[in-house]
CSV table of C-alpha atoms in Angstrom, one decimal:
chain,number,residue,atom,x,y,z
X,400,MET,CA,-4.7,-117.0,-113.7
X,401,GLY,CA,-1.6,-115.2,-112.9
X,402,LEU,CA,1.0,-112.8,-113.8
X,403,GLY,CA,4.8,-113.1,-112.6
X,404,THR,CA,8.2,-111.8,-113.1
X,405,PHE,CA,11.6,-113.5,-112.7
X,406,GLN,CA,14.8,-111.4,-112.0
X,407,ASP,CA,18.2,-113.1,-112.2
X,408,THR,CA,20.7,-111.1,-110.3
X,409,PRO,CA,24.4,-111.8,-109.2
X,410,ILE,CA,23.0,-112.7,-105.7
X,411,GLY,CA,20.3,-115.1,-106.8
X,412,ALA,CA,16.9,-115.1,-108.5
X,413,PHE,CA,13.7,-113.3,-107.3
X,414,PHE,CA,10.1,-114.3,-108.3
X,415,ILE,CA,7.2,-112.3,-107.8
X,416,ASN,CA,3.8,-113.8,-108.8
X,417,ALA,CA,0.1,-112.6,-108.5
X,418,TYR,CA,-2.7,-115.1,-109.1
X,419,HIS,CA,-6.5,-114.5,-109.1
X,420,ASP,CA,-8.8,-117.5,-108.7
X,421,PHE,CA,-11.6,-116.9,-111.1
X,422,GLY,CA,-13.2,-120.3,-109.6
X,423,LYS,CA,-15.3,-120.4,-106.4
X,424,SER,CA,-13.1,-118.5,-104.0
X,425,LYS,CA,-12.6,-115.4,-106.2
X,426,GLY,CA,-9.6,-114.7,-104.2
X,427,ASN,CA,-5.9,-113.7,-104.7
X,428,LEU,CA,-2.6,-115.2,-104.0
X,429,LEU,CA,0.7,-113.3,-103.9
X,430,GLU,CA,4.1,-114.8,-103.8
X,431,LEU,CA,7.6,-113.5,-103.4
X,432,ASN,CA,10.5,-115.9,-103.6
X,433,TYR,CA,14.2,-116.0,-103.5
X,434,PHE,CA,16.4,-118.7,-104.9
X,435,GLY,CA,20.0,-118.8,-104.4
X,436,GLU,CA,22.6,-121.1,-106.2
X,437,VAL,CA,25.2,-123.4,-104.7
X,438,GLU,CA,27.3,-125.9,-106.7
X,439,LEU,CA,27.9,-128.8,-104.2
X,440,MET,CA,30.1,-130.8,-106.5
X,441,LYS,CA,30.6,-131.1,-110.1
X,442,LYS,CA,27.3,-130.1,-111.7
X,443,VAL,CA,25.3,-131.0,-108.8
X,444,VAL,CA,23.5,-127.8,-107.8
X,445,LEU,CA,21.5,-126.9,-104.8
X,446,TYR,CA,18.9,-123.9,-105.1
X,447,PRO,CA,18.0,-122.9,-101.6
X,448,GLN,CA,14.6,-121.1,-101.4
X,449,VAL,CA,13.0,-118.7,-99.0
X,450,GLY,CA,9.8,-116.6,-99.4
X,451,ILE,CA,6.4,-115.6,-98.3
X,452,GLU,CA,2.9,-116.1,-99.7
X,453,ARG,CA,-0.2,-113.8,-99.0
X,454,GLN,CA,-3.6,-115.4,-99.2
X,455,SER,CA,-6.5,-113.0,-99.5
X,456,SER,CA,-9.4,-113.6,-97.0
X,457,SER,CA,-11.7,-114.9,-99.7
X,458,TYR,CA,-8.9,-117.3,-100.9
X,459,ALA,CA,-8.2,-118.5,-97.3
X,460,ASN,CA,-12.0,-118.7,-96.5
X,461,TYR,CA,-12.5,-121.0,-99.4
X,462,TYR,CA,-10.0,-123.5,-98.4
X,463,TYR,CA,-9.9,-123.3,-94.6
X,464,SER,CA,-13.2,-121.9,-93.4
X,465,VAL,CA,-16.1,-124.0,-92.0
X,466,THR,CA,-19.6,-122.7,-92.8
X,467,PRO,CA,-22.6,-123.3,-90.3
X,468,GLU,CA,-23.9,-125.9,-92.8
X,469,GLN,CA,-20.6,-127.7,-93.1
X,470,ALA,CA,-20.2,-127.7,-89.3
X,471,GLN,CA,-23.5,-129.4,-89.0
X,472,THR,CA,-22.5,-132.1,-91.4
X,473,THR,CA,-18.9,-132.7,-90.3
X,474,GLY,CA,-19.1,-131.9,-86.6
X,475,TYR,CA,-16.3,-129.4,-86.9
X,476,ARG,CA,-16.9,-126.0,-85.3
X,477,THR,CA,-17.6,-122.9,-87.5
X,478,TYR,CA,-14.6,-121.0,-88.6
X,479,SER,CA,-14.0,-118.0,-90.7
X,480,ALA,CA,-10.4,-117.4,-92.0
X,481,SER,CA,-8.9,-114.1,-92.7
X,482,SER,CA,-6.1,-113.1,-94.9
X,483,SER,CA,-2.8,-114.8,-94.2
X,484,ASN,CA,0.8,-114.4,-94.6
X,485,ASN,CA,2.6,-117.8,-95.0
X,486,PRO,CA,6.5,-117.8,-94.8
X,487,LEU,CA,8.1,-120.7,-96.6
X,488,ALA,CA,11.6,-122.3,-97.1
X,489,GLY,CA,12.7,-125.1,-99.4
X,490,PHE,CA,15.3,-126.3,-101.9
X,491,LEU,CA,15.6,-127.7,-105.4
X,492,LEU,CA,18.4,-130.1,-105.9
X,493,GLU,CA,19.6,-130.6,-109.5
X,494,ILE,CA,21.7,-133.7,-110.3
X,495,PRO,CA,22.9,-134.5,-113.7
X,496,VAL,CA,22.1,-138.1,-114.9
X,497,VAL,CA,23.5,-138.4,-118.5
X,498,GLU,CA,24.2,-135.8,-121.2
X,499,ASN,CA,21.0,-133.4,-121.1
X,500,TRP,CA,18.9,-135.4,-118.5
X,501,TYR,CA,18.7,-134.2,-114.9
X,502,LEU,CA,17.1,-135.4,-111.7
X,503,ASN,CA,15.4,-132.7,-109.9
X,504,VAL,CA,14.2,-132.9,-106.3
X,505,TYR,CA,12.3,-130.2,-104.7
X,506,ALA,CA,11.0,-129.9,-101.2
X,507,LYS,CA,9.3,-126.9,-99.4
X,508,ARG,CA,7.8,-126.2,-96.0
X,509,LYS,CA,5.2,-123.5,-95.6
X,510,TRP,CA,4.1,-122.3,-92.2
X,511,LEU,CA,0.5,-121.2,-92.2
X,512,GLY,CA,-0.1,-117.7,-90.9
X,513,SER,CA,-2.4,-116.7,-88.0
X,514,GLY,CA,-5.3,-116.1,-90.5
X,515,VAL,CA,-5.8,-119.8,-91.2
X,516,ASN,CA,-3.7,-121.9,-88.7
X,517,ASN,CA,-6.5,-122.1,-86.2
X,518,SER,CA,-8.9,-123.7,-88.8
X,519,PRO,CA,-10.5,-127.1,-87.4
X,520,VAL,CA,-10.0,-128.7,-90.8
X,521,LEU,CA,-6.0,-128.5,-90.4
X,522,THR,CA,-4.2,-131.1,-88.5
X,523,ARG,CA,-0.9,-129.0,-88.4
X,524,THR,CA,0.2,-125.4,-88.9
X,525,PHE,CA,2.5,-126.1,-91.7
X,526,GLN,CA,2.2,-127.8,-95.2
X,527,ASP,CA,5.0,-129.8,-96.8
X,528,THR,CA,5.6,-130.3,-100.6
X,529,MET,CA,8.0,-132.8,-102.3
X,530,PHE,CA,8.5,-134.0,-105.6
X,531,MET,CA,11.0,-135.5,-107.9
X,532,ALA,CA,11.2,-135.2,-111.6
X,533,LEU,CA,13.4,-136.3,-114.5
X,534,ALA,CA,13.9,-133.4,-116.8
X,535,TYR,CA,15.5,-133.1,-120.3
X,536,ARG,CA,17.1,-129.7,-121.3
X,537,PHE,CA,16.8,-128.8,-124.9
X,538,LYS,CA,19.7,-127.0,-126.4
């Protein structure tokens, strides 16, 4: 569950979000993001993104730690994660298709901070996200 704010300014949009996991981790996730806006050609818009994410130690431990029991089962070494600051960069590309229909392409890279990037369950120190959506805008 979370709470967030969106602030649209003359220099771009700022998002601040705070989440709490009421599930197994009982941890917190905080995000600060900035999106700019660049019109590349007629109605094709690029929204570059930069930001940072903060994972609490309980949140990071749930996803990246290896308990002694898990180590015996999996063969990984035991590992306890600490809180982590994860910088990120990405973009959203918005392309008009017809009338109120738009193709959105989103891509983001998040570099995992020192609190989690030594986890034996990770194969790299970054995470990539990419998706594409066809969106309709109601007027």
